[in-house]
Short mmCIF file of C-alpha atoms in Angstrom, two decimals:
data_model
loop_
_atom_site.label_atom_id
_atom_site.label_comp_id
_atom_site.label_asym_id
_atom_site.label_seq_id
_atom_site.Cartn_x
_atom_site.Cartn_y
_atom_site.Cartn_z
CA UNK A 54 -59.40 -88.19 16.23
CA UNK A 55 -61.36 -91.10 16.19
CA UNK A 56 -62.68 -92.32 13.27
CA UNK A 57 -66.98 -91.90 12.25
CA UNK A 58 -68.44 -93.65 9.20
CA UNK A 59 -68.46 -90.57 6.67
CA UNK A 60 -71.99 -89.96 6.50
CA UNK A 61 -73.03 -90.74 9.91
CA UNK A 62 -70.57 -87.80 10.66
CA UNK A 63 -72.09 -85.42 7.95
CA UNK A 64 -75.44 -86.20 9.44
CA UNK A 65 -75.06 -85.53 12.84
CA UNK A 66 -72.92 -82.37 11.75
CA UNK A 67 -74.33 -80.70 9.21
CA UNK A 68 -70.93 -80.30 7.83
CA UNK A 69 -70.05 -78.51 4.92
CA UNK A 70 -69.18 -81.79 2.71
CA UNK A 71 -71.51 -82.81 0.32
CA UNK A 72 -73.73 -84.92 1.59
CA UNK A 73 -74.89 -88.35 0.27
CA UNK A 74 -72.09 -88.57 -2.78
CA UNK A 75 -70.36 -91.05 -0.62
CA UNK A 76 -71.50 -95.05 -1.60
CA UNK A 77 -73.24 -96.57 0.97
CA UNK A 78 -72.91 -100.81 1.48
CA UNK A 79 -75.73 -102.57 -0.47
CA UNK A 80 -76.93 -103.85 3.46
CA UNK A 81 -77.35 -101.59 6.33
CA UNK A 82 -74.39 -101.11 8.81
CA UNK A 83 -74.71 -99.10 11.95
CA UNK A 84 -73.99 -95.79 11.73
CA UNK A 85 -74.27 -95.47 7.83
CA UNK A 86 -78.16 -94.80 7.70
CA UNK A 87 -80.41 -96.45 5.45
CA UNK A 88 -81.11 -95.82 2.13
CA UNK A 89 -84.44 -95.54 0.84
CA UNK A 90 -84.81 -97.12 -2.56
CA UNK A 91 -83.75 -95.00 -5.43
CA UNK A 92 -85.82 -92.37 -3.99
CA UNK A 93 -82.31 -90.07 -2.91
CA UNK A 94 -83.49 -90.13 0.41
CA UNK A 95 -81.63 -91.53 3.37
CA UNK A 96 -82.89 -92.35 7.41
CA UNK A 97 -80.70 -92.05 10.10
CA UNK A 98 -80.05 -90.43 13.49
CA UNK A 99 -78.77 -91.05 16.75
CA UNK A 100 -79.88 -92.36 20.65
CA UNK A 101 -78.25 -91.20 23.71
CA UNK A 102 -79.47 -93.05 27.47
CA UNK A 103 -78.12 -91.33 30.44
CA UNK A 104 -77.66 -92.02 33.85
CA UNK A 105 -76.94 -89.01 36.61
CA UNK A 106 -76.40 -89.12 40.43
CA UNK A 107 -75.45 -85.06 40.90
CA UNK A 108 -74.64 -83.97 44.25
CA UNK A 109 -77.81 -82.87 46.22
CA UNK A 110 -80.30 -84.70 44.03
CA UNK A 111 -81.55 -88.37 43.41
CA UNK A 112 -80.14 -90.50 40.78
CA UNK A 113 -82.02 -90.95 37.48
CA UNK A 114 -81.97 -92.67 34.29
CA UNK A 115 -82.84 -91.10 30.81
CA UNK A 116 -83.39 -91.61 27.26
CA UNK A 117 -81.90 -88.24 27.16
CA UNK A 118 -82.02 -87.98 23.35
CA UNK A 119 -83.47 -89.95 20.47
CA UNK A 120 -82.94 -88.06 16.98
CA UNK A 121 -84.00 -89.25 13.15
CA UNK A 122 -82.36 -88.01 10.64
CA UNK A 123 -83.62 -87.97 7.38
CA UNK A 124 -81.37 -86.06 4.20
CA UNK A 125 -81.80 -86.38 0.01
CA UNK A 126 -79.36 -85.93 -2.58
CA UNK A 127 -81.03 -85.92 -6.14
CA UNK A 128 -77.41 -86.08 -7.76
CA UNK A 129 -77.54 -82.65 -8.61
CA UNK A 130 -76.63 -78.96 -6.99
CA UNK A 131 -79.54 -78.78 -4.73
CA UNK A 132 -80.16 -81.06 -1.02
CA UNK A 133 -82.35 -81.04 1.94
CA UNK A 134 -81.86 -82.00 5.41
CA UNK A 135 -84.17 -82.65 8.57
CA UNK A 136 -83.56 -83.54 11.98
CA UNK A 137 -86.44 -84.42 14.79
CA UNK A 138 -85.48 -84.81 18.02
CA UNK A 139 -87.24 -86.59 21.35
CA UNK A 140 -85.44 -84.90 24.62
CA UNK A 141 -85.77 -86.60 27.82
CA UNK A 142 -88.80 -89.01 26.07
CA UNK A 143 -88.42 -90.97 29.49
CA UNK A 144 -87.08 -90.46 32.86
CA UNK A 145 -86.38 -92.95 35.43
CA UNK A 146 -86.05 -92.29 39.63
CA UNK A 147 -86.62 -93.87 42.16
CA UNK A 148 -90.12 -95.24 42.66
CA UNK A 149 -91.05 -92.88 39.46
CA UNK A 150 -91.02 -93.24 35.66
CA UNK A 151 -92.23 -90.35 33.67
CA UNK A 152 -92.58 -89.00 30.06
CA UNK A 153 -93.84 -85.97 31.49
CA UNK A 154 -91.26 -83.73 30.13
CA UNK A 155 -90.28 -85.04 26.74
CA UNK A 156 -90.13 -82.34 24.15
CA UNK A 157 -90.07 -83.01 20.40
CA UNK A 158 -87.46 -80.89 19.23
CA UNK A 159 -86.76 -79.53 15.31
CA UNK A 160 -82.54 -78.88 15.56
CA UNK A 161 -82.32 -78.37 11.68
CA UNK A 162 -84.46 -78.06 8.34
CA UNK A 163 -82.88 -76.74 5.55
CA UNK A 164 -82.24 -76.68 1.69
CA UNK A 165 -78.83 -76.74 0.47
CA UNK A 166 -77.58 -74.99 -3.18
CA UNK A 167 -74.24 -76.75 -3.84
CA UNK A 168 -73.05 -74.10 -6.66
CA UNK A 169 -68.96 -74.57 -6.02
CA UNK A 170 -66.67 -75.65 -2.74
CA UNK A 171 -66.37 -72.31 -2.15
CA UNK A 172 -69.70 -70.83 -2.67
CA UNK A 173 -73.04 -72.68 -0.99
CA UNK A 174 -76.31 -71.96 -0.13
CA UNK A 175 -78.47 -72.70 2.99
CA UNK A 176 -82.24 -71.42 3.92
CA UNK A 177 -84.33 -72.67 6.84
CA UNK A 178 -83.55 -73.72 10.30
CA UNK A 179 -79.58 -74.61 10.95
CA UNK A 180 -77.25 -75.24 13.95
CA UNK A 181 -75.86 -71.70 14.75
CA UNK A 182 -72.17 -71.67 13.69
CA UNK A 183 -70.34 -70.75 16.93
CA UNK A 184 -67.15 -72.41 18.20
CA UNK A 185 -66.90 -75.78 17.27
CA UNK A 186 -68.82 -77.80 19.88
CA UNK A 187 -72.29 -76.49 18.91
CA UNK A 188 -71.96 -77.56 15.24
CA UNK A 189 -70.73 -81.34 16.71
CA UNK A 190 -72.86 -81.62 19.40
CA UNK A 191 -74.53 -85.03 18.48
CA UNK A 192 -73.93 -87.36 21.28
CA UNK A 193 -71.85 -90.39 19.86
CA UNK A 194 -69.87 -87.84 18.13
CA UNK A 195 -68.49 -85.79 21.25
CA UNK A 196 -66.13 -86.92 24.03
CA UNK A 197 -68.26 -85.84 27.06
CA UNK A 198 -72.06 -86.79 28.37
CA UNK A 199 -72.33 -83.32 29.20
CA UNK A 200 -71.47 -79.83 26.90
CA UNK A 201 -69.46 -76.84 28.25
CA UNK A 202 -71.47 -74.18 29.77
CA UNK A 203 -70.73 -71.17 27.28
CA UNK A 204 -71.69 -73.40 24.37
CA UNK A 205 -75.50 -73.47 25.57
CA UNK A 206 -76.29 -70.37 27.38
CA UNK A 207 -74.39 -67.60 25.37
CA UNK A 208 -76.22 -67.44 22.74
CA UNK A 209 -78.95 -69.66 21.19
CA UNK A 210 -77.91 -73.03 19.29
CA UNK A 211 -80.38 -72.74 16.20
CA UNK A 212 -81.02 -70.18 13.63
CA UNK A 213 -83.98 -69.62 11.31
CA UNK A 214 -82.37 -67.77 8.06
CA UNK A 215 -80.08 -67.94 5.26
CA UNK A 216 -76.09 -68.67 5.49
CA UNK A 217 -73.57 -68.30 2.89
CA UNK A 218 -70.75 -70.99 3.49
CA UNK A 219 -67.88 -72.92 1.81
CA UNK A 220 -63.80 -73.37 1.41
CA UNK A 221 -61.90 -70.25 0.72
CA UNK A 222 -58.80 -72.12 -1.70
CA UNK A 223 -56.20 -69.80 -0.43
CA UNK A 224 -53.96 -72.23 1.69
CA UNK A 225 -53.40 -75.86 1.54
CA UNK A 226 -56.13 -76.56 3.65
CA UNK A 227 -58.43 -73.67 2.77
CA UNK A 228 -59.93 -71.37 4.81
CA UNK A 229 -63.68 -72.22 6.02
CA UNK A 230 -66.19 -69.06 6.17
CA UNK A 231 -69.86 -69.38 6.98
CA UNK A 232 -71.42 -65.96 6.87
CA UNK A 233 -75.75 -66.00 8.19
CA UNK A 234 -78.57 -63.70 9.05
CA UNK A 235 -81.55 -64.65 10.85
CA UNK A 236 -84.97 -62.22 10.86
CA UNK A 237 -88.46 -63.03 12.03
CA UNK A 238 -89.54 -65.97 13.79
CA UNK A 239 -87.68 -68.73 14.70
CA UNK A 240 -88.90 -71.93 12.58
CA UNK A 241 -90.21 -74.43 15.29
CA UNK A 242 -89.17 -72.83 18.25
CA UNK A 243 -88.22 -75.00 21.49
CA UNK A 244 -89.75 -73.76 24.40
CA UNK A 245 -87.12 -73.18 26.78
CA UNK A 246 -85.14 -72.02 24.00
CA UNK A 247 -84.88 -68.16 24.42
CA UNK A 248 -84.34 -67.64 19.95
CA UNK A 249 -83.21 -64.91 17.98
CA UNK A 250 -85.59 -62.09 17.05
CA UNK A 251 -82.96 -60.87 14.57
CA UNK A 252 -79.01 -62.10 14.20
CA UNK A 253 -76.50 -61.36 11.99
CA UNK A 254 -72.86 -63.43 12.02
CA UNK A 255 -70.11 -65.25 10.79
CA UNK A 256 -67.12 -67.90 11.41
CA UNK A 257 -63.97 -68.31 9.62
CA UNK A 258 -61.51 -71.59 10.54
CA UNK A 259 -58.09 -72.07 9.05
CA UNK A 260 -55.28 -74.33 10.23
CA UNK A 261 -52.12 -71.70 10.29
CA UNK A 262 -50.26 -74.74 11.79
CA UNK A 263 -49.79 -78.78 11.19
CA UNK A 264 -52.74 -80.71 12.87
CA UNK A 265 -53.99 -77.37 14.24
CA UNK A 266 -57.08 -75.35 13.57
CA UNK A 267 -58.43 -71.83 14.74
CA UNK A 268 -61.85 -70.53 14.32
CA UNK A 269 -63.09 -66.77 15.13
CA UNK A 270 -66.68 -65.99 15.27
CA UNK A 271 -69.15 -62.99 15.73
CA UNK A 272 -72.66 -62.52 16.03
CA UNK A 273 -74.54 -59.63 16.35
CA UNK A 274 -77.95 -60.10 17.74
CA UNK A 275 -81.32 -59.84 19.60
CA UNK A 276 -83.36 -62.01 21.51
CA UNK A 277 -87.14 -62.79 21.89
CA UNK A 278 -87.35 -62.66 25.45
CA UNK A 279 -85.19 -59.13 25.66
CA UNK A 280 -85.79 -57.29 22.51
CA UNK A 281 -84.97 -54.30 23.37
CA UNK A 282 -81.32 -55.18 24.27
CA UNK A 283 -78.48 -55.66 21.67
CA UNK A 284 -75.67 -58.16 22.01
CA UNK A 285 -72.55 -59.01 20.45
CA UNK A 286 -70.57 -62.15 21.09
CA UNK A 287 -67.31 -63.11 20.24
CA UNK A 288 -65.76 -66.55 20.00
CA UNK A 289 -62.53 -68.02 19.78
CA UNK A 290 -62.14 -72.09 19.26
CA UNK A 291 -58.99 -74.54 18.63
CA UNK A 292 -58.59 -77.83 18.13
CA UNK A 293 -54.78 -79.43 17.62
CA UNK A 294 -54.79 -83.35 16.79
CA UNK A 295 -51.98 -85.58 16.42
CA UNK A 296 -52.20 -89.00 16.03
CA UNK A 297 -54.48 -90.14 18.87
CA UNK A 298 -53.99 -87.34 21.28
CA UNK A 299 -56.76 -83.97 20.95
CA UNK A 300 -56.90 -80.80 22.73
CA UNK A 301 -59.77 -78.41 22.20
CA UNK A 302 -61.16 -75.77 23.67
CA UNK A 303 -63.56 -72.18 23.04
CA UNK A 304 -63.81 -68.78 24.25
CA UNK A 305 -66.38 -66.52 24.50
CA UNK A 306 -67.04 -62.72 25.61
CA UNK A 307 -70.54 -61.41 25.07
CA UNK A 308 -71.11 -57.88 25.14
CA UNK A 309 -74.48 -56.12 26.09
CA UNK A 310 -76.18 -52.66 24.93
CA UNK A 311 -79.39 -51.00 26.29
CA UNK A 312 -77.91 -48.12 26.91
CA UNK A 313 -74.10 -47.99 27.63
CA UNK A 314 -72.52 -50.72 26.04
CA UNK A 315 -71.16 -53.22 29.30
CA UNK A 316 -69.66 -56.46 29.88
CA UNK A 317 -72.27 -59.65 30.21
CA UNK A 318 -71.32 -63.18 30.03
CA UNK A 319 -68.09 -64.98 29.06
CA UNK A 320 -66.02 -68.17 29.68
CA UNK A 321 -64.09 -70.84 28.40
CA UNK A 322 -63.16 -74.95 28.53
CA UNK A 323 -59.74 -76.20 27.61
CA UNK A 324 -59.89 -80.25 26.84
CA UNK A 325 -57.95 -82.44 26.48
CA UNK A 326 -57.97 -86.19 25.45
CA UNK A 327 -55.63 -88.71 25.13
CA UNK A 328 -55.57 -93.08 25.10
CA UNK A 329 -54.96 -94.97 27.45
CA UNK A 330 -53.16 -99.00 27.35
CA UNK A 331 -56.41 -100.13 26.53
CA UNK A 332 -57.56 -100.17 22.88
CA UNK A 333 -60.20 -97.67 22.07
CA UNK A 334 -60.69 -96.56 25.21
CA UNK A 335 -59.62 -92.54 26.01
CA UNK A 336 -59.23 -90.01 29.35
CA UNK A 337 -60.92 -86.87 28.81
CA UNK A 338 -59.57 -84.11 31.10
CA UNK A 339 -61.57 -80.69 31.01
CA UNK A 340 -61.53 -77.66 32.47
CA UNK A 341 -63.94 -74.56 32.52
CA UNK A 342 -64.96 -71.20 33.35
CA UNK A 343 -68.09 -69.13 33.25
CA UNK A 344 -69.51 -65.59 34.39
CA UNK A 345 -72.81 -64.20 34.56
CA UNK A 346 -73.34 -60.65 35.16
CA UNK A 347 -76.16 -58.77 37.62
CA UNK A 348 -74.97 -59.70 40.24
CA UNK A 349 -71.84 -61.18 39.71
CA UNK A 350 -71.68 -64.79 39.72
CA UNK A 351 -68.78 -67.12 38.92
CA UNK A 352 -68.51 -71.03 38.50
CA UNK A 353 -65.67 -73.32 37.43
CA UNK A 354 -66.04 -76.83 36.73
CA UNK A 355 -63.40 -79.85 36.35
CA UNK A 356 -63.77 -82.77 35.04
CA UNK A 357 -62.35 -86.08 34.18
CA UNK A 358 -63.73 -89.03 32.18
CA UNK A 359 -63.22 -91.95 30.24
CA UNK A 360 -64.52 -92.48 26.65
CA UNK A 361 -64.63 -95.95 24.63
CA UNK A 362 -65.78 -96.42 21.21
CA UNK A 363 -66.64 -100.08 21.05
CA UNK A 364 -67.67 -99.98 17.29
CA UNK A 365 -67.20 -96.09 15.25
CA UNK A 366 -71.04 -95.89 15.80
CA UNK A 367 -71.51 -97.12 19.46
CA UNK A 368 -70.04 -94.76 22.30
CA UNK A 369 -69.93 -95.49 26.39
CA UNK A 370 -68.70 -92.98 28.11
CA UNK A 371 -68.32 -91.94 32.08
CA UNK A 372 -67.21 -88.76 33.88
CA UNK A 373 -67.23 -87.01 37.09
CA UNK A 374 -67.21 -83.29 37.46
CA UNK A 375 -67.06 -81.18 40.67
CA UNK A 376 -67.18 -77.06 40.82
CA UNK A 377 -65.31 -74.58 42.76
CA UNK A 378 -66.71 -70.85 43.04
CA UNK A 379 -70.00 -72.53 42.95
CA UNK A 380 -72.23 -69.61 42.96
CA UNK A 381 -74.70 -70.77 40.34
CA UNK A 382 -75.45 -73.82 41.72
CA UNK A 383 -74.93 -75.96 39.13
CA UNK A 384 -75.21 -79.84 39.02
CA UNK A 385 -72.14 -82.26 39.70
CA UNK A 386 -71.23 -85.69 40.10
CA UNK A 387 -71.22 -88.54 38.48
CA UNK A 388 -72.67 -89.15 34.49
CA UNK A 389 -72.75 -91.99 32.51
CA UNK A 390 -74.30 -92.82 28.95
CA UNK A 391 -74.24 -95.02 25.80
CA UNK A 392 -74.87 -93.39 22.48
CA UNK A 393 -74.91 -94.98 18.69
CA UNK A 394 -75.38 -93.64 15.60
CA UNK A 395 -78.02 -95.01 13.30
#
């Protein structure tokens, strides 16, 4: 995989590392944040602009995402972490320029309790931990303009509650768990976000093979908009790296009760990635799946695209995806962006 300065990565992750117990360089660098004083606080974030011409629709340019960052580290057991985020702030087409629908966005704000490896804390507003894209979905950090379609309609990406999480020591890589529970009202709520009324999951990852590892996950919940129905998903991810060459995928089968329990949505993606002659620049090659009940619709998308990191914190990328079994009508063509971490 390609390298990402350490914290820029924890940032725009979440991960489960500590964060800000890494040194940062007495002068900013992109991609490393900045430090603010002695205070334990640190800015950063992360820009995306976007340019689309989909089939059936005008082209357009966006600044499709523009997110600050900002996390502390007092030296001790406990740390916070906030993220603010401007979607579409502008949009550009032809013989219009708009801020019409730009959204400000809270994806996370949370306190952590560092207590061991393998026993943390976390209360407030978090990145729901499902499959693996969702929890790496900052733009300069993922190989693709867009995001597979069962990581962003199966269930929702952000969860207002508590999650127990850490490194299980009992391989040589340890085994990752994040157990979480989610009651009440979702902590500001995006508005075409359809949130949880009430959730309860978890996600365990281990790496059973060299350069490989598997995640399961399971949540149990409800949802605002359709209280009164239960649903369960479960999700299957892998990821297998070897020297410069990736393949990752997920897969997902949601199940549906209000009344007799019945089949509701599912899919998949299978990517892969690989270099090319030309130095930090990479083919991505995916493939995907999805099915929505009532009545029964089907789409399948391919796509191909190149990738180039031009610095660790500064991304182009370009793709071009067309569907077959097209029956939700989703866009295609041709996207482009440029992305950098702060």
């Amino acid at each position: 995989m390609i390298a990402v300065p350490l914290r820029a990565q924890e940032a725009a992750t979440g991960g489960s590392t500590e964060i800000g117990l890494d040194p940062i360089a007495e002068h900013y660098q992109l991609g490393n944040g900045f430090k603010l004083g002695d205070s334990g606080f640190t800015l950063g974030g992360y820009g995306a602009l976007v340019y689309q011409d989909a089939k059936d629709s005008d082209p357009q340019a966006a600044v499709d995402a523009l997110s600050a960052i900002l996390w502390w580290d007092g030296g001790g057991r406990w740390h916070f972490f906030a993220e603010l985020e401007l979607e579409d702030g502008l949009i550009a087409r032809k013989g219009d320029t708009t801020t019409d629908e730009a959204e400000w966005v809270s994806e996370r704000l949370y306190f952590d309790y560092i207590h061991t490896d393998v026993f943390k804390l976390r209360f407030g507003k978090f990145l729901t931990p499902v499959g693996r894209w969702n929890l790496i979905h900052a733009a300069p950090l993922t190989w693709t303009t867009s995001r597979p379609l069962i990581t962003e309609t199966t269930f929702p990406t952000n969860a207002t509650g508590a999650m127990v999480y850490g490194v299980l020591p009992w391989t040589a890589e340890g085994i990752e768990y994040s157990i979480y529970g989610s009651i009440g009202e979702e902590l500001f709520p995006e508005d075409d976000l359809d949130t949880f009324r009430e959730a309860l999951g978890g996600r365990v990852a281990a790496s059973p093979l060299p350069n490989t590892q598997i995640g399961l996950s399971v949540v149990s919940f409800e949802q605002e908009s359709s209280g009164d129905e239960h649903k369960t998903l479960y999700g299957l991810d892998l990821l297998w790296s070897w020297r410069q060459f990736e393949i990752s995928g997920e897969l997902a089968y949601r199940t549906i009760t209000s009344g007799p329990q019945q089949r509701d949505e599912e899919g998949h993606y299978l990517q892969l990635v690989t270099p090319t002659p030309v130095p930090r620049l990479f083919m991505v090659l995916r493939e995907e799946a999805f099915h929505v009940p009532a009545p029964d619709r089907d789409q399948s998308l391919s796509l191909v695209g190149l990738n180039y990191r031009w610095r660790p914190a500064l991304t182009f990328k370009a793709e071009y995806s067309w569907a077959r079994d097209d029956e939700l009508q989703l866009p295609e063509g041709f996207l482009a962006s440029i992305s950098v971490l702060f």
